[in-house]
Short mmCIF file of C-alpha atoms in Angstrom, two decimals:
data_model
loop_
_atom_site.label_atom_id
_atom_site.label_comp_id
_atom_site.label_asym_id
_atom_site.label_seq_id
_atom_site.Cartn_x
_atom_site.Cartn_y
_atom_site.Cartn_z
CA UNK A 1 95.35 78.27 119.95
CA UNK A 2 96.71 75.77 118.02
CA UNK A 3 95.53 76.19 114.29
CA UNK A 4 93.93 72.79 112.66
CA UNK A 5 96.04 70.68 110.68
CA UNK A 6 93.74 70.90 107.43
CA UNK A 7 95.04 74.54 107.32
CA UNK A 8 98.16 74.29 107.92
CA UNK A 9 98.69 71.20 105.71
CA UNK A 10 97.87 73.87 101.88
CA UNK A 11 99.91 76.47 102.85
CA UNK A 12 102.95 73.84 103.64
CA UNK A 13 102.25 71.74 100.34
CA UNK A 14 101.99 74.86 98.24
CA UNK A 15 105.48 76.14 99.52
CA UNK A 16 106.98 72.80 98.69
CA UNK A 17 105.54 72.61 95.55
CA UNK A 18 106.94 76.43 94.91
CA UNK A 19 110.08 75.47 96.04
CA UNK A 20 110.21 72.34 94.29
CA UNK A 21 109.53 73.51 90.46
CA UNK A 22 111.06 77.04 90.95
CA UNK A 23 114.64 75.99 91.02
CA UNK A 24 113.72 72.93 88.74
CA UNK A 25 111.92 75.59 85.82
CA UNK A 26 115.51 77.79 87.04
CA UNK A 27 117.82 75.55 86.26
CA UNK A 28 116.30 74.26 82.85
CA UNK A 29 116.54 78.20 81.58
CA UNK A 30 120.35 78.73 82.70
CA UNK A 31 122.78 78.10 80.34
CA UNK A 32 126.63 77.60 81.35
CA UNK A 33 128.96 79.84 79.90
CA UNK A 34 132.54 79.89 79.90
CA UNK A 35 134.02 83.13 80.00
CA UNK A 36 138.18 83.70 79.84
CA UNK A 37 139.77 86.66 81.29
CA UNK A 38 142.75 88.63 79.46
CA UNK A 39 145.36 90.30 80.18
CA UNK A 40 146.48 93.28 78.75
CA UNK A 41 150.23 94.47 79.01
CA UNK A 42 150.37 97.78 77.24
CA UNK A 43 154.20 99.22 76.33
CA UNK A 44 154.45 102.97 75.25
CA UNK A 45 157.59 104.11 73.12
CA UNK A 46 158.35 107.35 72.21
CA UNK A 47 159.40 108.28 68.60
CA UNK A 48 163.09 106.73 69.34
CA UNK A 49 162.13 103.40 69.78
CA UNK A 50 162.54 103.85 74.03
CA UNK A 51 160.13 103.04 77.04
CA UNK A 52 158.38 105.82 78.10
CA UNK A 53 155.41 104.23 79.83
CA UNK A 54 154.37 100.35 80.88
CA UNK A 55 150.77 99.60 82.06
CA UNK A 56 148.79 96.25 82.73
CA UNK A 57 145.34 95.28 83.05
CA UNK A 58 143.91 92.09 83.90
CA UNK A 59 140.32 93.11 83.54
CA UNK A 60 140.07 91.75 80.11
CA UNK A 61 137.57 89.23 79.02
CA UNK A 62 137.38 87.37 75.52
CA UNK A 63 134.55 87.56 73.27
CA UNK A 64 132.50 84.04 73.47
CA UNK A 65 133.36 83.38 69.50
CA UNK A 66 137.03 85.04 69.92
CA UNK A 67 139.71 82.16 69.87
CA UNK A 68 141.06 82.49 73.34
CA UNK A 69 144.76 82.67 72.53
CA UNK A 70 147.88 84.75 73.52
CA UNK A 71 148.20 87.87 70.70
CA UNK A 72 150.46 91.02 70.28
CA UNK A 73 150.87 93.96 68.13
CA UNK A 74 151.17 97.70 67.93
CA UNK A 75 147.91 99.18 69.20
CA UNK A 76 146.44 101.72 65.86
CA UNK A 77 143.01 103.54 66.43
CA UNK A 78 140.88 104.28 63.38
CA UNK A 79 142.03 107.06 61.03
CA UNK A 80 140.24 110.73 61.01
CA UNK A 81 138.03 110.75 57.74
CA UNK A 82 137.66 114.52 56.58
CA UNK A 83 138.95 115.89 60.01
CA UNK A 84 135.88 113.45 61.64
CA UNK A 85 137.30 110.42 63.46
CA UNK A 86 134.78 107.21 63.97
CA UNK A 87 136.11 105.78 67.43
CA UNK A 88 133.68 102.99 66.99
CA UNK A 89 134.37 102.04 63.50
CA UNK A 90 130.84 101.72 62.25
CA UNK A 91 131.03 104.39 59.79
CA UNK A 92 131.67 102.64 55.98
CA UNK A 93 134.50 104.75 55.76
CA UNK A 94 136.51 104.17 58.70
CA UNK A 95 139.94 103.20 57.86
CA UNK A 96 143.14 102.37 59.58
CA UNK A 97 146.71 103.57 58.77
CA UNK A 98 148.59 100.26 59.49
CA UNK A 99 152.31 101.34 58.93
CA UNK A 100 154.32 99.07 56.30
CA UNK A 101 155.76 95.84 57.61
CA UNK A 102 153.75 95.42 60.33
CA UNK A 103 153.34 92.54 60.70
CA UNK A 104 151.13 92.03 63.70
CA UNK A 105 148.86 94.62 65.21
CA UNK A 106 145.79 95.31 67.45
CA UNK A 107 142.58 97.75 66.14
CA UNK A 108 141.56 99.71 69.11
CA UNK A 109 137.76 100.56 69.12
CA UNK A 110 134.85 101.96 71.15
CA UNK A 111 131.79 99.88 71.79
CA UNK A 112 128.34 100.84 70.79
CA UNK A 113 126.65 102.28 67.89
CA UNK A 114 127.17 98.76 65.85
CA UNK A 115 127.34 95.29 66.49
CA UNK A 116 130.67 93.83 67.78
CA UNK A 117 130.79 91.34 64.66
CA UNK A 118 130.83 94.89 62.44
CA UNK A 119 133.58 96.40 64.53
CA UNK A 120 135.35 93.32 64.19
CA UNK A 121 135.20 92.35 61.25
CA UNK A 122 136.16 95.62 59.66
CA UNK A 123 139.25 95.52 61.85
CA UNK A 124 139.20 92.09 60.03
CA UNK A 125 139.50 93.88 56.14
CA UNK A 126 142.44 95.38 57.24
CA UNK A 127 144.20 92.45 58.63
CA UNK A 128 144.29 92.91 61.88
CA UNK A 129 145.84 90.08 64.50
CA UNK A 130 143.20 91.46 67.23
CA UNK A 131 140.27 93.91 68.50
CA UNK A 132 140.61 95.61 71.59
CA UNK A 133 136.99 97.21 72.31
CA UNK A 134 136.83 99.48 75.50
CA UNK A 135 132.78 99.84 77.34
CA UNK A 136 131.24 102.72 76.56
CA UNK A 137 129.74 103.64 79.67
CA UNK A 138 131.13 101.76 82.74
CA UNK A 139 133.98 100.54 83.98
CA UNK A 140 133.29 97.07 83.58
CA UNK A 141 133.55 94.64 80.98
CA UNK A 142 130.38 92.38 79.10
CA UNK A 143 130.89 89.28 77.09
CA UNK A 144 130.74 89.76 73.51
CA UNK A 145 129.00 87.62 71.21
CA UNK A 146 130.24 88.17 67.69
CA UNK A 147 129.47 85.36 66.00
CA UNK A 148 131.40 84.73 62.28
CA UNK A 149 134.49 86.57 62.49
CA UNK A 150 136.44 84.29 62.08
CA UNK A 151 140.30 83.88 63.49
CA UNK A 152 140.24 86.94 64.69
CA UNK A 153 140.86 87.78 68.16
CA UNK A 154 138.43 89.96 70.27
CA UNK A 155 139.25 91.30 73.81
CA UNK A 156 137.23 93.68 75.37
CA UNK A 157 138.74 96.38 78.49
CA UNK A 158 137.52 98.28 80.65
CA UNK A 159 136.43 102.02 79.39
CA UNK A 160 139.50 104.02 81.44
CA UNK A 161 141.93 101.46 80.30
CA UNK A 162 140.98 102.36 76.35
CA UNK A 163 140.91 105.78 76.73
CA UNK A 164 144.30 105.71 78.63
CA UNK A 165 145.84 104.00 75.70
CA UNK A 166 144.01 106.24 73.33
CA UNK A 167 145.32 109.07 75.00
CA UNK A 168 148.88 108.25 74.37
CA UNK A 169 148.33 107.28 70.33
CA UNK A 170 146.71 111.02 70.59
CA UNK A 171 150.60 112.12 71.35
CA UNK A 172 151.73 110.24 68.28
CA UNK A 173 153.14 107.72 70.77
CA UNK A 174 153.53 103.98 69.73
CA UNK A 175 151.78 101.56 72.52
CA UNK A 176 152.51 97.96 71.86
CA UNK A 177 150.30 95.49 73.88
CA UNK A 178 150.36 91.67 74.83
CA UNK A 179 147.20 90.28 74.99
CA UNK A 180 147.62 86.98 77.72
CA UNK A 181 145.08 84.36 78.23
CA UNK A 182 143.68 84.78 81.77
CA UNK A 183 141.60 82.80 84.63
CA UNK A 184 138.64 80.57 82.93
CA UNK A 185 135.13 80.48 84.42
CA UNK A 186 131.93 79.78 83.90
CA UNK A 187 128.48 82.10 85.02
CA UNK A 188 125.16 80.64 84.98
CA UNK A 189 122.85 83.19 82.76
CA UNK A 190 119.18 83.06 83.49
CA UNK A 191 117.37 84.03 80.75
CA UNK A 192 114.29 86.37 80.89
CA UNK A 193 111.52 83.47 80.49
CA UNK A 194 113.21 81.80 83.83
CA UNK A 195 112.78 85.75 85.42
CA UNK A 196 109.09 86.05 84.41
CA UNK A 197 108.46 82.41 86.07
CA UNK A 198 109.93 82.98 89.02
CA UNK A 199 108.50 86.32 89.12
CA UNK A 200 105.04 84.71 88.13
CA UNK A 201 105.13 81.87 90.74
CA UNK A 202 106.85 84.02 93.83
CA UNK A 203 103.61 86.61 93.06
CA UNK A 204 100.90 83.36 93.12
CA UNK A 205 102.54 81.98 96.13
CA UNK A 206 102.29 85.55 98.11
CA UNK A 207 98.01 85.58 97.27
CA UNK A 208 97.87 81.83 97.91
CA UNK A 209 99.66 82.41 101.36
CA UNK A 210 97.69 85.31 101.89
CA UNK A 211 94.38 83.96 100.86
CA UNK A 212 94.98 81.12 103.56
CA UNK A 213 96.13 83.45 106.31
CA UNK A 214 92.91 85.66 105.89
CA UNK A 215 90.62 82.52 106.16
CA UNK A 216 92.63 81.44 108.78
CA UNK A 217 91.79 84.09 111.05
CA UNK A 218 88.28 84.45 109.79
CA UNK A 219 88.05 81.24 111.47
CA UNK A 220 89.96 81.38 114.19
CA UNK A 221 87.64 84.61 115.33
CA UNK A 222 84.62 82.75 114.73
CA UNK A 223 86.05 80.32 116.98
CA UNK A 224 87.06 82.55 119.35
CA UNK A 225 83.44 84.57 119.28
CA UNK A 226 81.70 80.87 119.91
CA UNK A 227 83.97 79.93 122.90
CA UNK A 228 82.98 83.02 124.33
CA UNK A 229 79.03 82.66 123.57
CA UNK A 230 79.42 79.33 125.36
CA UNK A 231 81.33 80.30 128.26
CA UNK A 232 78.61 83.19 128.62
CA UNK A 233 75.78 80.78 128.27
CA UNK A 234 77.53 78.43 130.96
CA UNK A 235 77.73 81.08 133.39
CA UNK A 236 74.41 82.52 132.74
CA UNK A 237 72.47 78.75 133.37
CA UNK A 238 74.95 78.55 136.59
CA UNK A 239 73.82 81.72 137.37
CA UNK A 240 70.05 80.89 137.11
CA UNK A 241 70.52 77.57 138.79
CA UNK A 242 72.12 79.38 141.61
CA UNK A 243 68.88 81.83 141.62
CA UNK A 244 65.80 79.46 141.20
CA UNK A 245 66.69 77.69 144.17
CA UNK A 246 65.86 80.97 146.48
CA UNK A 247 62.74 83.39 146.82
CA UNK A 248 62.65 86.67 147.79
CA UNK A 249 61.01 86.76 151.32
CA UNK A 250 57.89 89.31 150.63
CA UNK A 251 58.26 90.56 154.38
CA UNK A 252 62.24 91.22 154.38
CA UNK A 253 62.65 91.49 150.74
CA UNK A 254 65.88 89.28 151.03
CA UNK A 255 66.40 85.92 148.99
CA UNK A 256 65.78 82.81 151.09
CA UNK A 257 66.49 79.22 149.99
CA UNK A 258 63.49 77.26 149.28
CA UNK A 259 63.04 73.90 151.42
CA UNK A 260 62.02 70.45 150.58
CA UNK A 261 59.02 69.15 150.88
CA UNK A 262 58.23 67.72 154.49
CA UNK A 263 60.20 70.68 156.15
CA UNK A 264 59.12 72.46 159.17
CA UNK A 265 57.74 75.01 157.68
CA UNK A 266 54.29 75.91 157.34
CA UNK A 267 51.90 75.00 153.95
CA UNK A 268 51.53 78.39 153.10
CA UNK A 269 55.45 79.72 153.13
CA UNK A 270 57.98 80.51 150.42
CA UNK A 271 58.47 76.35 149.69
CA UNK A 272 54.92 75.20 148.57
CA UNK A 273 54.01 78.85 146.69
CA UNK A 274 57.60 78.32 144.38
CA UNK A 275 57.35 74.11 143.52
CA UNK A 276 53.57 73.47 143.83
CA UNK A 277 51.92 76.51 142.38
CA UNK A 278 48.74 75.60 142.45
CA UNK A 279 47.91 74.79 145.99
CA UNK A 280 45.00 76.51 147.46
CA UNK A 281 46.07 78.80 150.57
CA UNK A 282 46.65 77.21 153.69
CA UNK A 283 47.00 73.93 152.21
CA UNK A 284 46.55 70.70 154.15
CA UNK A 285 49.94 69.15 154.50
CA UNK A 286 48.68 65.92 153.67
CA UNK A 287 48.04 67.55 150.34
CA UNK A 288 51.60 68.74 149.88
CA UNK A 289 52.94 65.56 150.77
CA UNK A 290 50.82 63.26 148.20
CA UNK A 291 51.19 66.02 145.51
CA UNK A 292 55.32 65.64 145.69
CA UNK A 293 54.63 62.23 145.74
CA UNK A 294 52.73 62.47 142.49
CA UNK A 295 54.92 64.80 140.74
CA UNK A 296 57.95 62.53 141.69
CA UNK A 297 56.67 59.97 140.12
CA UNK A 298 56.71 61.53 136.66
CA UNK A 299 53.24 63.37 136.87
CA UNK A 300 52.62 67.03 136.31
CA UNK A 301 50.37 69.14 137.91
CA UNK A 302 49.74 71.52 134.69
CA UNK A 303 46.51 73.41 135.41
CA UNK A 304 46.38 72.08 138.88
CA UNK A 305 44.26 68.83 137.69
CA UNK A 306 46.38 66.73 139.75
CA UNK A 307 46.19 69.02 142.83
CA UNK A 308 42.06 68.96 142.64
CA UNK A 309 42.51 64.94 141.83
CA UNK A 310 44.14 64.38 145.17
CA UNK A 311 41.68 67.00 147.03
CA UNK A 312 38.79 64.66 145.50
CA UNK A 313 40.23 61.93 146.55
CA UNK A 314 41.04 62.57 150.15
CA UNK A 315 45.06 62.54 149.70
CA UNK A 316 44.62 58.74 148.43
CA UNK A 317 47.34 58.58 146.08
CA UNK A 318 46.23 55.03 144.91
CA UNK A 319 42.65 56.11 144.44
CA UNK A 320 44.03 58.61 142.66
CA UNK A 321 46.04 56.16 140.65
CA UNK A 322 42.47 54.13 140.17
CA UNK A 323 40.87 57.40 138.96
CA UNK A 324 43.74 58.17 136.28
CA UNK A 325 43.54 54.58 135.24
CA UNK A 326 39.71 54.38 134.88
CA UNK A 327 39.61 57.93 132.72
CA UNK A 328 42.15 56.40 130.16
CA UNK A 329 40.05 53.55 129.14
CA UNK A 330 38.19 53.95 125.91
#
């Protein structure tokens, strides 16, 4: 069954409206932003001056208020403070022990327990050419906002690349790094008010869709349950029309077909007792004739009144007529 068009038609506006403004609100709560990728060529030396070890990783990513420029310098981790060592540099007295005439070179730090700015920007006091800060937790990198530090350059690595760096400065190795610019992108960020919207409408459309399908089939049974009270109610009237048109034969107890008037059988059979009920018994055929007469020509024989008429009158249908005329004057 084909469902009508005024349902269909609110279910098929509502998802064009949803998927009209959805993308619409989406887009209005994204905001561009360029991210640049870094590489990170890492050189260990031993205490001669001579290559021990060379490493690379191009998993770096620039802070969004770093200047995204090419840097280098010897790699030096915060200093142990009363045999404690702050590999975060958020303690107020981390230090670093930045040999004389160095001229360039790179703070190595551990995200979390401050804001990147702090980390940076006590890497900063110390005049450091650049950050490197290496994730905490996974192996991935985030962009780091760390806005008002200035000139200085902020990279941050993935979390085995730090430690595999650290590890070596833990030997009293010397690691000198080249920090390249890498590929530039940009993401699309959806903030959390576009989430809750989208979140919002996708959970209105589902009870809107839903409310529609349940009265859809509400009426669609209903609809159903009528057809079939119709079709029953057909077949029921073609059923009775099919049995008031026979009598059940009192001597054979089978149904018989009842005749018209005027047939060959007698005034008294199964014909005159089912259409004229009120003939006396062995009525005069004359009788039966001028009563279908009567009753053909829009007259009913309700009481038998018509049926006594036409006895009175001798079968005369027009003094009949005369009679039924003269009893509705005033």
């Amino acid at each position: 069954m084909k469902s009508p068009r005024w349902i269909r038609l609110p279910i098929l506006s509502v998802l064009v409206l949803v998927l009209i403004l959805v993308p619409a609100r989406s887009d209005r709560n994204m905001v561009s932003e360029e991210y640049v990728g870094a590489t990170v060529n890492a050189t260990v030396l031993d205490g001669r001056g001579n290559t021990v070890h060379m490493m690379s990783s191009d998993e770096g990513t620039y802070g969004q208020n770093s200047p995204k420029v090419d840097t280098n310098g010897v790699v030096i981790a915060p200093a142990p403070h009363h045999g404690v060592v702050d590999r975060q540099g958020c303690d107020p007295s981390t230090r670093f022990l930045v040999p004389p005439r160095s001229v360039h070179w790179v703070a190595l730090l551990q995200r979390g327990n401050c804001t990147f700015k702090e980390k940076i920007l006590k890497a900063a006091a110390y005049n450091a050419t650049a950050v490197l800060i290496y994730n905490n937790s996974t192996d991935k990198t985030v962009k780091m906002g760390h806005e008002g530090t200035g000139d200085t350059v902020a990279v941050m690595i993935t979390e085995a690349y730090g430690k595999e760096i650290l590890a070596h400065l833990e030997q009293n190795l010397t690691v000198l790094v080249s920090v390249v610019v890498g590929q530039r992108g940009s993401t699309k960020n959806i903030n959390r008010g576009s989430l809750v919207f989208i979140s919002i409408s996708f959970i209105v459309l589902m009870i809107i869709s839903s409310a529609w399908l349940i009265f859809y089939f509400i009426q669609k049974i209903r609809y159903t349950s009528a057809r079939d009270r119709s079709q029953v109610s057909r077949n029921s009237d073609e059923e009775w029309s099919h049995l008031s048109s026979k009598e059940v034969d009192p001597s054979t107890g089978e149904l018989q077909s009842l005749q018209a008037p005027g047939a060959q059988q007698g005034p008294t059979g199964l014909r005159e007792a089912a259409l004229y009920p009120h003939l006396p018994p062995e009525a005069d055929p004359r009788l039966v004739e001028s009563l279908a007469q009567m009753l053909s020509m829009g007259f009913t024989d309700e009481g038998g009144w018509l049926t006594r008429l036409l006895q009175a009158k001798n079968f005369d249908i027009g003094a009949a007529l005369d009679a039924i005329q003269y009893a509705r004057q005033p």
